[in-house]
Tab-separated table of C-alpha atoms and ligand atoms in Angstrom:
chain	number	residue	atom	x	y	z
B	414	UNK	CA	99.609	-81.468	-74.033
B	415	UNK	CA	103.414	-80.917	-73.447
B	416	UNK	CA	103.961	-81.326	-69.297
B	417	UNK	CA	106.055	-78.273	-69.124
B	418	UNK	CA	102.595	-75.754	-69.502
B	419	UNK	CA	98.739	-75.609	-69.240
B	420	UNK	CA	96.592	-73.996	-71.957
B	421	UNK	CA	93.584	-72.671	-70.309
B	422	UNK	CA	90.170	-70.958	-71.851
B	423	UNK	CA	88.694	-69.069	-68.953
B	424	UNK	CA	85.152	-68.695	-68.733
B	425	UNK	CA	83.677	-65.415	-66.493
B	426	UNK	CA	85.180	-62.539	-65.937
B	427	UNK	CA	83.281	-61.025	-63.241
B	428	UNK	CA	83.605	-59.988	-59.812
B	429	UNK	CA	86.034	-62.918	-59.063
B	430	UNK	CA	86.851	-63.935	-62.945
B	431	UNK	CA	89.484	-61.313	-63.326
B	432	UNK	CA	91.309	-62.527	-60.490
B	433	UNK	CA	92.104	-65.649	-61.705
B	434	UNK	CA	92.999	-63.921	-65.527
B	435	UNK	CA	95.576	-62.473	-63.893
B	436	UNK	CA	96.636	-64.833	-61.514
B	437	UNK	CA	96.929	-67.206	-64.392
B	438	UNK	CA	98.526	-64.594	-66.864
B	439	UNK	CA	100.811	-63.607	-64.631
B	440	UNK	CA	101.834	-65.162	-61.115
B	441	UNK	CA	100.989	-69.047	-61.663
B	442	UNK	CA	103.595	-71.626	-62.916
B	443	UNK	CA	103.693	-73.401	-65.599
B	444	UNK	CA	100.434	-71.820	-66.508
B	445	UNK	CA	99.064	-69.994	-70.349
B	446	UNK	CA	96.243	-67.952	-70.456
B	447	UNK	CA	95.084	-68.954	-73.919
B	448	UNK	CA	91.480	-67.429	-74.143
B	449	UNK	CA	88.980	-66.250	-72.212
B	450	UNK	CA	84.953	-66.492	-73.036
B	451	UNK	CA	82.719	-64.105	-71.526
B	452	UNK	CA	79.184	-62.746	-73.238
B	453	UNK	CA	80.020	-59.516	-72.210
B	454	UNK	CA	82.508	-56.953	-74.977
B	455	UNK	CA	83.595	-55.403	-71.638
B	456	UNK	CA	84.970	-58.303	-70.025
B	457	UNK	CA	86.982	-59.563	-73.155
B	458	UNK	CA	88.347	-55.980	-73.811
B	459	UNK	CA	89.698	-56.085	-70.531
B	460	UNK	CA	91.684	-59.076	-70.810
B	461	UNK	CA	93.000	-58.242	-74.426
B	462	UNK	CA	94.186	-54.260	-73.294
B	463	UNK	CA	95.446	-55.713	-69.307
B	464	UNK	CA	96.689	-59.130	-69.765
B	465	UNK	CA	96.991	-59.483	-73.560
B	466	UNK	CA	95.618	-62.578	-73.714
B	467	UNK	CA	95.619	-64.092	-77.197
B	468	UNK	CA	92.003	-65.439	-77.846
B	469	UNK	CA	88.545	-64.281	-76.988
B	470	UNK	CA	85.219	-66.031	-77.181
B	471	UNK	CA	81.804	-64.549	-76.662
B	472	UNK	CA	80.598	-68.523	-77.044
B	473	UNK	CA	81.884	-71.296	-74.344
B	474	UNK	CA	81.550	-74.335	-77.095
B	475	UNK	CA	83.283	-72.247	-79.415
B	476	UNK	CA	86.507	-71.762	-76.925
B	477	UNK	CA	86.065	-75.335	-76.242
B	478	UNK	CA	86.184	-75.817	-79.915
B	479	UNK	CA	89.824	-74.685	-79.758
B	480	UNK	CA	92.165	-77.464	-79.968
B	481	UNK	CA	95.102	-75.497	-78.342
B	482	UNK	CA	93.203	-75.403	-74.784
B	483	UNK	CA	94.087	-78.224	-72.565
B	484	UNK	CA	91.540	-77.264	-69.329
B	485	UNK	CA	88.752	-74.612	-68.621
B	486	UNK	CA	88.908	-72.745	-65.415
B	487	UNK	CA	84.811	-71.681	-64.797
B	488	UNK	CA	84.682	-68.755	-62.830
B	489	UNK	CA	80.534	-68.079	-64.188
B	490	UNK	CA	77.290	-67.813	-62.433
B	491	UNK	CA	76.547	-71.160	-60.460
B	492	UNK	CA	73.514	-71.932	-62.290
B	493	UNK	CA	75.962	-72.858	-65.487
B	494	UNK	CA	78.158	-75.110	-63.852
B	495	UNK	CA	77.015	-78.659	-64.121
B	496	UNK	CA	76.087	-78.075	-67.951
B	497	UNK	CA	79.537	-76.543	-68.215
B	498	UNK	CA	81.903	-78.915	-66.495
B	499	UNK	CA	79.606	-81.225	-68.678
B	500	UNK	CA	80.505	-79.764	-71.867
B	501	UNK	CA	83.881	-79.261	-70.917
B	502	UNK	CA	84.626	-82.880	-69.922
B	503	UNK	CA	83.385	-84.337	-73.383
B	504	UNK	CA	85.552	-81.897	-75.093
B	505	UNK	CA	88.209	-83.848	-73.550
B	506	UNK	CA	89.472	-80.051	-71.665
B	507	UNK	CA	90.180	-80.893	-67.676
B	508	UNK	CA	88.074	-78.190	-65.736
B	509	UNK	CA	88.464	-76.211	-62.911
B	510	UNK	CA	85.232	-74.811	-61.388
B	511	UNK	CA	84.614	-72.420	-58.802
B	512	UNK	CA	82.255	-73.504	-56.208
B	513	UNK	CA	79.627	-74.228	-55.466
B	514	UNK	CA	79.349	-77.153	-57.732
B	515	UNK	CA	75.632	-76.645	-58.498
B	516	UNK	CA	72.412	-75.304	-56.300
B	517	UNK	CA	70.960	-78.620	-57.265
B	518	UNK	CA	71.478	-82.005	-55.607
B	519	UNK	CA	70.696	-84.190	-58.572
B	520	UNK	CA	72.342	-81.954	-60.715
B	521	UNK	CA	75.648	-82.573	-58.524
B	522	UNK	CA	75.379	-85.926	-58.417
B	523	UNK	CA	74.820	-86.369	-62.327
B	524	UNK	CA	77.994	-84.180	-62.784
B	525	UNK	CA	79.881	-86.586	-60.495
B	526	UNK	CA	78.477	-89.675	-62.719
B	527	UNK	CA	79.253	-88.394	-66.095
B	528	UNK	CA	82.483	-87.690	-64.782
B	529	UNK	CA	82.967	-90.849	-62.785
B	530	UNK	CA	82.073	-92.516	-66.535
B	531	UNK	CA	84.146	-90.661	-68.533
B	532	UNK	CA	86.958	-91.816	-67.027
B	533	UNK	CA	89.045	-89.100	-68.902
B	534	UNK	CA	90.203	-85.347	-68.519
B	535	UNK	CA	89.815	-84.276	-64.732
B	536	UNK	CA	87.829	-82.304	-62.763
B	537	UNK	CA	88.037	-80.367	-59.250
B	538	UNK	CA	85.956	-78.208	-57.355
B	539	UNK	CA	87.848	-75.257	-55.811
B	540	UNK	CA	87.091	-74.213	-52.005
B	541	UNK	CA	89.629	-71.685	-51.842
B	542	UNK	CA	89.895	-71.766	-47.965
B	543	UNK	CA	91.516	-75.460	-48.295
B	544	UNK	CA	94.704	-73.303	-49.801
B	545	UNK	CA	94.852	-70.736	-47.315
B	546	UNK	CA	98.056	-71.599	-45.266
B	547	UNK	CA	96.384	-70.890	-41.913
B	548	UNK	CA	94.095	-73.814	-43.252
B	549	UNK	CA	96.576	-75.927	-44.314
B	550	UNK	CA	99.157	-75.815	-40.987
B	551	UNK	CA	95.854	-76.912	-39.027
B	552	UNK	CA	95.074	-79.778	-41.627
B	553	UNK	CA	98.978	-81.208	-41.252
B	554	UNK	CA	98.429	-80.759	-37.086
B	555	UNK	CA	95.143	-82.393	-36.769
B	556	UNK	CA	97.145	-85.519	-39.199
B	557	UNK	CA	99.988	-85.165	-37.191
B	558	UNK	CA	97.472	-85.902	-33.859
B	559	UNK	CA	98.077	-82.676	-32.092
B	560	UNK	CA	94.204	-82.533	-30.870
B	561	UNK	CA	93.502	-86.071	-30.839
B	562	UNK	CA	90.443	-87.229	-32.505
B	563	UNK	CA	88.534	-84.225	-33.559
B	564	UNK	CA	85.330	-84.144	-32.500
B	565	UNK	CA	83.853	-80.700	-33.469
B	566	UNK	CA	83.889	-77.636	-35.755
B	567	UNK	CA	82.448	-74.537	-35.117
B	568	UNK	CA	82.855	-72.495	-38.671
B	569	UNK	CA	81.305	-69.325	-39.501
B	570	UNK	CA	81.881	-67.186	-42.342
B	571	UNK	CA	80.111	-63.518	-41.631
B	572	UNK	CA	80.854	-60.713	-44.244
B	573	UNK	CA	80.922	-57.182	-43.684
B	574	UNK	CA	77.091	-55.340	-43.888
B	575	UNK	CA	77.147	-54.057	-47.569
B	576	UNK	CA	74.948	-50.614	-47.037
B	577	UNK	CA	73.500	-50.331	-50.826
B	578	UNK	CA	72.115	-53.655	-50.243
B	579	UNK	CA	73.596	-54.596	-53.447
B	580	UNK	CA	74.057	-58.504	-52.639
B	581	UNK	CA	69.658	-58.645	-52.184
B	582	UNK	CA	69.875	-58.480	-56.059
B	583	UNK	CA	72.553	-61.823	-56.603
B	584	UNK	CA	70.129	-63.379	-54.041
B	585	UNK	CA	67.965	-65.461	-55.588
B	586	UNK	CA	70.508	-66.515	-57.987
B	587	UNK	CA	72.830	-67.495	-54.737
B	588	UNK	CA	70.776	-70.662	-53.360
B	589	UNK	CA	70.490	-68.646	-50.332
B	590	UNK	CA	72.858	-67.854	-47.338
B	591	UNK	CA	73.497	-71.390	-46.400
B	592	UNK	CA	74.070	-72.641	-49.953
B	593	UNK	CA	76.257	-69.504	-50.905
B	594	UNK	CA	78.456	-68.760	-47.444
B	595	UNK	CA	78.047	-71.473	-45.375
B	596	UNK	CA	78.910	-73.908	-48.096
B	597	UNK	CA	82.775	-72.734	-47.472
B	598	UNK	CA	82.385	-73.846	-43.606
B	599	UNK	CA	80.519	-77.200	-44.488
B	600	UNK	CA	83.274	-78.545	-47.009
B	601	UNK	CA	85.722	-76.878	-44.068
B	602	UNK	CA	84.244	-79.117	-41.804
B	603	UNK	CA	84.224	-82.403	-43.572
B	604	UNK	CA	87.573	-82.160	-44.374
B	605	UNK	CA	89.101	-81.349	-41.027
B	606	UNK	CA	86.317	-84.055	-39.208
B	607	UNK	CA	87.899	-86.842	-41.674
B	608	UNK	CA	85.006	-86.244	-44.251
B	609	UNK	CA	82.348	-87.860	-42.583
B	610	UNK	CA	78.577	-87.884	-44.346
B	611	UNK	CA	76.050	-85.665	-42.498
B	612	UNK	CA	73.180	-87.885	-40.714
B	613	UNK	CA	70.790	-85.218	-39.726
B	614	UNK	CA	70.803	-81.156	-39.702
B	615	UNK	CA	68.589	-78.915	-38.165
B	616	UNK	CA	68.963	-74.471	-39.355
B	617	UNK	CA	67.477	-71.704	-38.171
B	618	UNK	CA	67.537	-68.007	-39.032
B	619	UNK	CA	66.717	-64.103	-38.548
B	620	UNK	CA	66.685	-60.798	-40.726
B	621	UNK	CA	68.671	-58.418	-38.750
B	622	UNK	CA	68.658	-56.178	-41.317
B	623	UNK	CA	67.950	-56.437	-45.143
B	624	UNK	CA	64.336	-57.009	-45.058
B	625	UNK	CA	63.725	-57.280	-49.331
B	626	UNK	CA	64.714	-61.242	-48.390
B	627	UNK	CA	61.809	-62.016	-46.652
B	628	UNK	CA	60.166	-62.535	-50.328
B	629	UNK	CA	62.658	-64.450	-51.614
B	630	UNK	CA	62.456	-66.490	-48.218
B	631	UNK	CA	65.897	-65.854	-47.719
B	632	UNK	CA	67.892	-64.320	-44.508
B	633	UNK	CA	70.766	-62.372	-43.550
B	634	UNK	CA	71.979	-64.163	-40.576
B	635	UNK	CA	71.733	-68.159	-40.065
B	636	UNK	CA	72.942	-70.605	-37.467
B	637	UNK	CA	72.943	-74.442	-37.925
B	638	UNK	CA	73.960	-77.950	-36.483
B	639	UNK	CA	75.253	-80.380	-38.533
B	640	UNK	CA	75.458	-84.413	-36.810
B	641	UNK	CA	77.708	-86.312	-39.129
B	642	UNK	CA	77.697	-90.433	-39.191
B	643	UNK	CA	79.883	-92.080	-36.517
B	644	UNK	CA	78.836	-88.721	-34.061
B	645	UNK	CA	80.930	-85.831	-34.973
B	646	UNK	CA	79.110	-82.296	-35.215
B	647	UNK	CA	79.790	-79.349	-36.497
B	648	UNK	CA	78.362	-75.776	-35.914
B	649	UNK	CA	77.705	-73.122	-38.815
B	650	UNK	CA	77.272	-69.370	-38.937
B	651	UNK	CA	76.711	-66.989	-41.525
B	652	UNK	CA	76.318	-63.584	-41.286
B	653	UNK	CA	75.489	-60.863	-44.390
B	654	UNK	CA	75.780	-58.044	-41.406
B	655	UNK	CA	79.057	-57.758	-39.334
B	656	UNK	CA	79.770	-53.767	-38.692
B	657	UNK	CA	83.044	-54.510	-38.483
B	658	UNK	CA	84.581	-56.752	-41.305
B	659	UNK	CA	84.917	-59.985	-42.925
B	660	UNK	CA	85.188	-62.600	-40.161
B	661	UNK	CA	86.019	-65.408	-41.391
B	662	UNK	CA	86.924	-68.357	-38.346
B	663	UNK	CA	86.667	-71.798	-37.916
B	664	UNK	CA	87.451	-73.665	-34.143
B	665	UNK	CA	88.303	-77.464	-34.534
B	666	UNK	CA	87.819	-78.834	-30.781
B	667	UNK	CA	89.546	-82.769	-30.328
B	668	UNK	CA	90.023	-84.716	-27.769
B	669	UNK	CA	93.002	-83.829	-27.022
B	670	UNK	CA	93.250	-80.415	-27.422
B	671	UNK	CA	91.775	-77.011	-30.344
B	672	UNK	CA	92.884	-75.284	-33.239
B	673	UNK	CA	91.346	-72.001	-33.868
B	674	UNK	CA	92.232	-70.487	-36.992
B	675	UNK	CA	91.733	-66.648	-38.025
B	676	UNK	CA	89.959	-66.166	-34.957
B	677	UNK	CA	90.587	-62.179	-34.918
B	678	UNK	CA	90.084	-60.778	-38.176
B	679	UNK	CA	92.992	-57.733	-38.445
B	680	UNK	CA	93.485	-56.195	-41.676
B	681	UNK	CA	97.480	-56.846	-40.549
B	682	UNK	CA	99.753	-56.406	-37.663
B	683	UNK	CA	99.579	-52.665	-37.196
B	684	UNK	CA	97.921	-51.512	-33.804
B	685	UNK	CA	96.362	-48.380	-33.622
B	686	UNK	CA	96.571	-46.759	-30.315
B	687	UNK	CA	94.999	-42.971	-29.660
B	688	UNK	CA	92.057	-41.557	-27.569
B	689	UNK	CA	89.813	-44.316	-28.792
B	690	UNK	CA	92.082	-46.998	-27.226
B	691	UNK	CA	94.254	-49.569	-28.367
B	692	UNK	CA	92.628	-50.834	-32.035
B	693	UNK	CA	93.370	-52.987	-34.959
B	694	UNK	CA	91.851	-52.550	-38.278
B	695	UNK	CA	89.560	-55.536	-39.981
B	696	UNK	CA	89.905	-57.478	-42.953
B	697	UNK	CA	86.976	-55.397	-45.062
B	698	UNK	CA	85.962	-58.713	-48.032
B	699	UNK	CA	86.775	-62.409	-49.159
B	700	UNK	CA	89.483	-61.570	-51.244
B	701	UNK	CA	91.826	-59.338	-48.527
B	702	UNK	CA	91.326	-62.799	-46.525
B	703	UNK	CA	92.049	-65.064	-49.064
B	704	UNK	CA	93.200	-63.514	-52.388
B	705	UNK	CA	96.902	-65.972	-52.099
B	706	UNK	CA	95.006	-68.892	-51.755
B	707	UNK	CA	93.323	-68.368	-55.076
B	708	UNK	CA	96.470	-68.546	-56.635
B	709	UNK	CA	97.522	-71.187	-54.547
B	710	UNK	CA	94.900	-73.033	-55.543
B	711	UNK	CA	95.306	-72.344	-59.095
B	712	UNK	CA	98.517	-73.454	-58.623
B	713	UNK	CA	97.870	-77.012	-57.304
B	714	UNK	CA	95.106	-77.773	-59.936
B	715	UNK	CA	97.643	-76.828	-63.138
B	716	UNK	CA	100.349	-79.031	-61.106
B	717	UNK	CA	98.285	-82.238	-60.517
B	718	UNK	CA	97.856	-81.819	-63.718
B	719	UNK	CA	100.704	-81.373	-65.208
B	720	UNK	CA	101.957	-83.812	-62.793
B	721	UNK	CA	99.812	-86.348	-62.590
B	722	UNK	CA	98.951	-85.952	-58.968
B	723	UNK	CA	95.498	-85.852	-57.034
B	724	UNK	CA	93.778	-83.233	-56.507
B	725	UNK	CA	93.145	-82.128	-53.086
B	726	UNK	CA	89.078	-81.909	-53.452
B	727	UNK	CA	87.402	-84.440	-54.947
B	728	UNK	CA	84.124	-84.159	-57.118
B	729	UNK	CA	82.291	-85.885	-54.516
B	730	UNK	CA	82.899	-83.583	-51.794
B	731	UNK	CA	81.953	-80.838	-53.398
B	732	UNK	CA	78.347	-82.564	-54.216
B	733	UNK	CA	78.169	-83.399	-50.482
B	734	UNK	CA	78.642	-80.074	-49.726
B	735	UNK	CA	75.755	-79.159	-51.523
B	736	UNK	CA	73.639	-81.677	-50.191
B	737	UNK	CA	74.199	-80.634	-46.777
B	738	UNK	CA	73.875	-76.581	-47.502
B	739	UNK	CA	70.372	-77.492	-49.387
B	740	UNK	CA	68.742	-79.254	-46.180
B	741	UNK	CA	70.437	-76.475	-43.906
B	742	UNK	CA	68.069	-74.301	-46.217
B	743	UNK	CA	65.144	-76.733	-46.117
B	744	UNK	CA	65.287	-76.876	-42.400
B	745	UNK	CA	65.723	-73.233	-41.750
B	746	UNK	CA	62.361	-72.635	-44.036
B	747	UNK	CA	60.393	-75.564	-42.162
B	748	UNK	CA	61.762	-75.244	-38.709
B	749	UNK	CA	61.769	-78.872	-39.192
B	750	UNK	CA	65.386	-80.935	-38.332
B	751	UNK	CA	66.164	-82.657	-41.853
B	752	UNK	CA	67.223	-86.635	-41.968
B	753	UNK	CA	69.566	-87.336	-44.875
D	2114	NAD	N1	85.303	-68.908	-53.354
D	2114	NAD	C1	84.732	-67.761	-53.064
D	2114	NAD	O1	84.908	-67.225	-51.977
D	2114	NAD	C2	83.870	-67.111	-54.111
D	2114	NAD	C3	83.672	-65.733	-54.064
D	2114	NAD	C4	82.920	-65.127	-55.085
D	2114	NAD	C5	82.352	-65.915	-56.088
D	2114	NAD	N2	82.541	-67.267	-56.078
D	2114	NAD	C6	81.936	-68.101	-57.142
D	2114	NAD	O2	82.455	-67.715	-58.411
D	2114	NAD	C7	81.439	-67.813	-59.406
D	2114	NAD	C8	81.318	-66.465	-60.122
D	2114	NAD	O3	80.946	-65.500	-59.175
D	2114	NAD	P1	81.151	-63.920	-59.444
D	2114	NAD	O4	80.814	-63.250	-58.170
D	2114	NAD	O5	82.482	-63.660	-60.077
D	2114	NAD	O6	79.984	-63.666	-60.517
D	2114	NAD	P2	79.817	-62.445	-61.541
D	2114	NAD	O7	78.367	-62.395	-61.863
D	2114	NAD	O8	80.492	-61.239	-61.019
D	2114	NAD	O9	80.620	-62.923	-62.827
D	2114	NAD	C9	80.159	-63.940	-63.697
D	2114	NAD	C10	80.861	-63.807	-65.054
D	2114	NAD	O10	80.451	-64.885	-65.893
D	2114	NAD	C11	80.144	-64.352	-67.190
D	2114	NAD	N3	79.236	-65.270	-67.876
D	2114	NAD	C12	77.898	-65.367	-67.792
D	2114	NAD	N4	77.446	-66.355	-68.615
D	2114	NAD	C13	78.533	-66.893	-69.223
D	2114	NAD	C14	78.736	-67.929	-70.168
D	2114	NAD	N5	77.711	-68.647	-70.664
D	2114	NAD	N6	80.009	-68.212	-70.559
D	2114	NAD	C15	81.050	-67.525	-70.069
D	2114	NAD	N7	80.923	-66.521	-69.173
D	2114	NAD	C16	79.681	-66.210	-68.751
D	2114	NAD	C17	79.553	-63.002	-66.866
D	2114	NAD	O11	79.548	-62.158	-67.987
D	2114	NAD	C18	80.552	-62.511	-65.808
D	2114	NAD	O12	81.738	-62.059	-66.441
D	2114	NAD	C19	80.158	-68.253	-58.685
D	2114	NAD	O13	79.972	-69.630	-58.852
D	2114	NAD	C20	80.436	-67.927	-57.204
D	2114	NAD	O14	79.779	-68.833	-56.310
D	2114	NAD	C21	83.299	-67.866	-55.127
C-alpha cells in the first residue's frame, strides 16, 4: 500500500451503499474506488455506467481475493457484518463497517477478539453523527470544560412517519427500534458522558401507529433510561412517526452549564411567512441531516489510515453500543429494568 491512496472494494450498494460509491469515487481524498461487490446485476451496473468503477464482484471473498484492495468499506445488511469484518480482517484488507456492528452481543464481542488477536489491518465502526460538525464543536466544548462535568444526555432520534409503511418490512431484520435508531443516541451518549459502561437500563414503549409490529413484538415509538457506572444517565427517544420531519437532537446538561445541538430541525435558513404564519421547513430523512458527515467520516477512516492515526471510534464502543440497545429491547418487552 503506497500512503499517497486507498484501494477500496465496497460491499452493498443499497439504500445508503451508493452514497458512499460516490463519495469515495468522487469527493474523498486520497481515496480509489477499486471494486464494488453486490449480489445484485443492478447495483454493479450502476456503479460501472455512474462512477466507472473498474472492478465488480457478485462474491465478497472473491473481491477480497483481489490483491490490489487495501480496505473494505461494508455498507450490507447488519446480519453480515461480524462474518464480514471477519473475513475481511484475515484477508489482511482494513474495514470500514457501517453500524450497527452486529444485532448480537456475543457476536460483537467475538468480532472485537479476533480483531484484538489479529493484531493487524484495522477496523472501525462508523456512527456517522460523531462527524457531523454540530457534533463535533460540542465534543471540543464539553473537552474544553464549557459545561463542567457532564452529567446527562437526553438524545432522541425520531424520523419522519413513512405512510406506505414500507420500513414494517426491514423490521425484523433491524433488531428493533432501539437496536436500529436509538443505537445512534446510545454511542452519542457514551462519547459525550466520557464513555462510561451502562449499569442498569430500564425501556418502555407504544404503537402510535403502525400496528403490523405488534407480531414482530416491535414498536414505533420508545423511551428509555440509561444509568451508566460512576452515576451519569442518559435519556433515549425514538420515534418511527414525527408528522413533521427528521428530528434528530441530543441535549448534554453539565454542571456547569448545556449544549443542545440540532434542537430545531429546519430544512435551512429560509422562513416562510404568509397567512399560515411565520414557518420554517423540516429536514424530511437521515441523509438531508447528515449526508457531509458521511463523507467526513469516510474521510477520517482513509486518513488514519493512510496516516497512521487513531480512529475516532473504537471496536469496543461500537459492541457496547449494542449491548446497551439489546437490554433497552429486553426491558421494553419484559417491563422489567435490566442489570448489566
Ligand atoms: N448511519 C446511518 O444513519 C444508517 C442509515 C441507513 C443504513 N445504515 C446501515 O447501513 C447498512 C446497510 O443499510 P441499507 O439501508 O443501505 O440496506 P439495503 O438493504 O438498502 O442495502 C444493502 C445492500 O447490500 C447488498 N448485499 C446483500 N448481501 C450482500 C453480500 N453478501 N455482499 C455484498 N453485498 C450484499 C444488497 O444487495 C444491497 O445492495 C445497515 O447495516 C444499516 O444499519 C446506517
Amino acid at each position: 500500500m503506497s500512503n499517497s491512496v486507498l484501494n477500496i472494494g465496497l460491499a452493498g450498494l443499497g439504500r445508503l451503499g451508493r452514497h458512499y460509491a460516490r463519495y469515495l469515487a468522487r469527493t474523498v481524498n486520497r481515496a480509489h474506488l477499486h471494486a464494488v461487490c453486490s449480489p445484485v446485476e443492478d447495483d454493479l451496473q450502476w456503479a460501472s455506467d455512474t462512477l466507472a468503477v473498474p472492478k465488480t464482484y457478485h462474491d465478497f471473498s472473491e473481491m477480497l481475493a483481489d490483491p490490489a484492495i487495501d480496505a473494505v468499506f461494508l455498507v450490507t445488511p447488519t446480519s453480515l457484518h461480524p462474518a464480514q469484518i471477519r473475513e475481511a480482517l484475515a484477508a489482511g484488507k482494513h474495514v470500514f463497517c457501517e453500524k450497527p456492528l452486529s444485532l448480537e452481543v456475543e457476536a460483537c464481542q467475538a468480532t472485537v477478539d479476533y480483531a484484538r488477536a489479529l493484531q493487524g489491518p484495522r477496523a472501525m465502526v462508523g456512527f456517522v453523527r460523531h462527524f457531523d460538525a454540530s457534533y463535533q464543536d460540542a465534543m471540543a466544548r464539553i473537552r474544553d470544560g464549557v459545561i463542567g462535568h457532564p452529567f446527562i444526555v437526553y438524545s432522541q432520534t425520531a424520523d419522519l412517519t413513512d405512510p406506505t409503511g414500507a420500513f414494517v418490512k426491514f423490521a425484523p431484520r433491524s433488531g428493533g427500534l432501539f437496536l436500529d435508531c436509538s443505537v445512534h443516541d446510545i454511542d452519542l451518549a457514551r462519547w459525550l458522558l466520557g464513555r462510561p459502561k451502562a449499569r442498569r437500563v430500564y425501556a418502555t414503549g407504544t404503537i402510535a401507529r403502525f400496528q403490523e409490529l405488534a407480531a414482530i413484538g416491535d414498536i414505533d415509538n420508545g423511551m428509555a433510561i440509561c444509568e451508566f457506572e460512576g452515576g451519569q444517565m442518559a435519556m433515549f427517544y425514538a420515534s418511527r412517526t414525527q408528522s413533521h420531519g427528521h428530528d434528530t437532537h441530543t441535549d448534554v446538561i453539565g454542571t456547569q452549564g448545556k449544549l443542545s445541538i440540532g434542537r430545531n430541525p429546519r430544512q435551512d435558513r429560509l422562513e416562510i411567512a404568509d397567512v399560515h404564519g411565520v414557518r420554517a421547513l423540516s429536514t424530511q430523512d437521515f441523509f438531508a441531516r447528515f449526508g457531509d458527515a458521511f463523507r467526513v467520516q469516510s474521510q477520517h477512516f482513509v486518513d488514519a489510515i493512510l496516516d497512521g492515526t487513531p480512529f475516532d471510534l473504537e471496536l469496543e464502543d461500537a459492541a457496547e453500543a449494542t449491548r446497551i440497545a439489546v437490554a433497552l429491547r429486553q426491558s421494553q418487552q419484559t417491563g422489567q429494568a435490566v442489570e448489566l
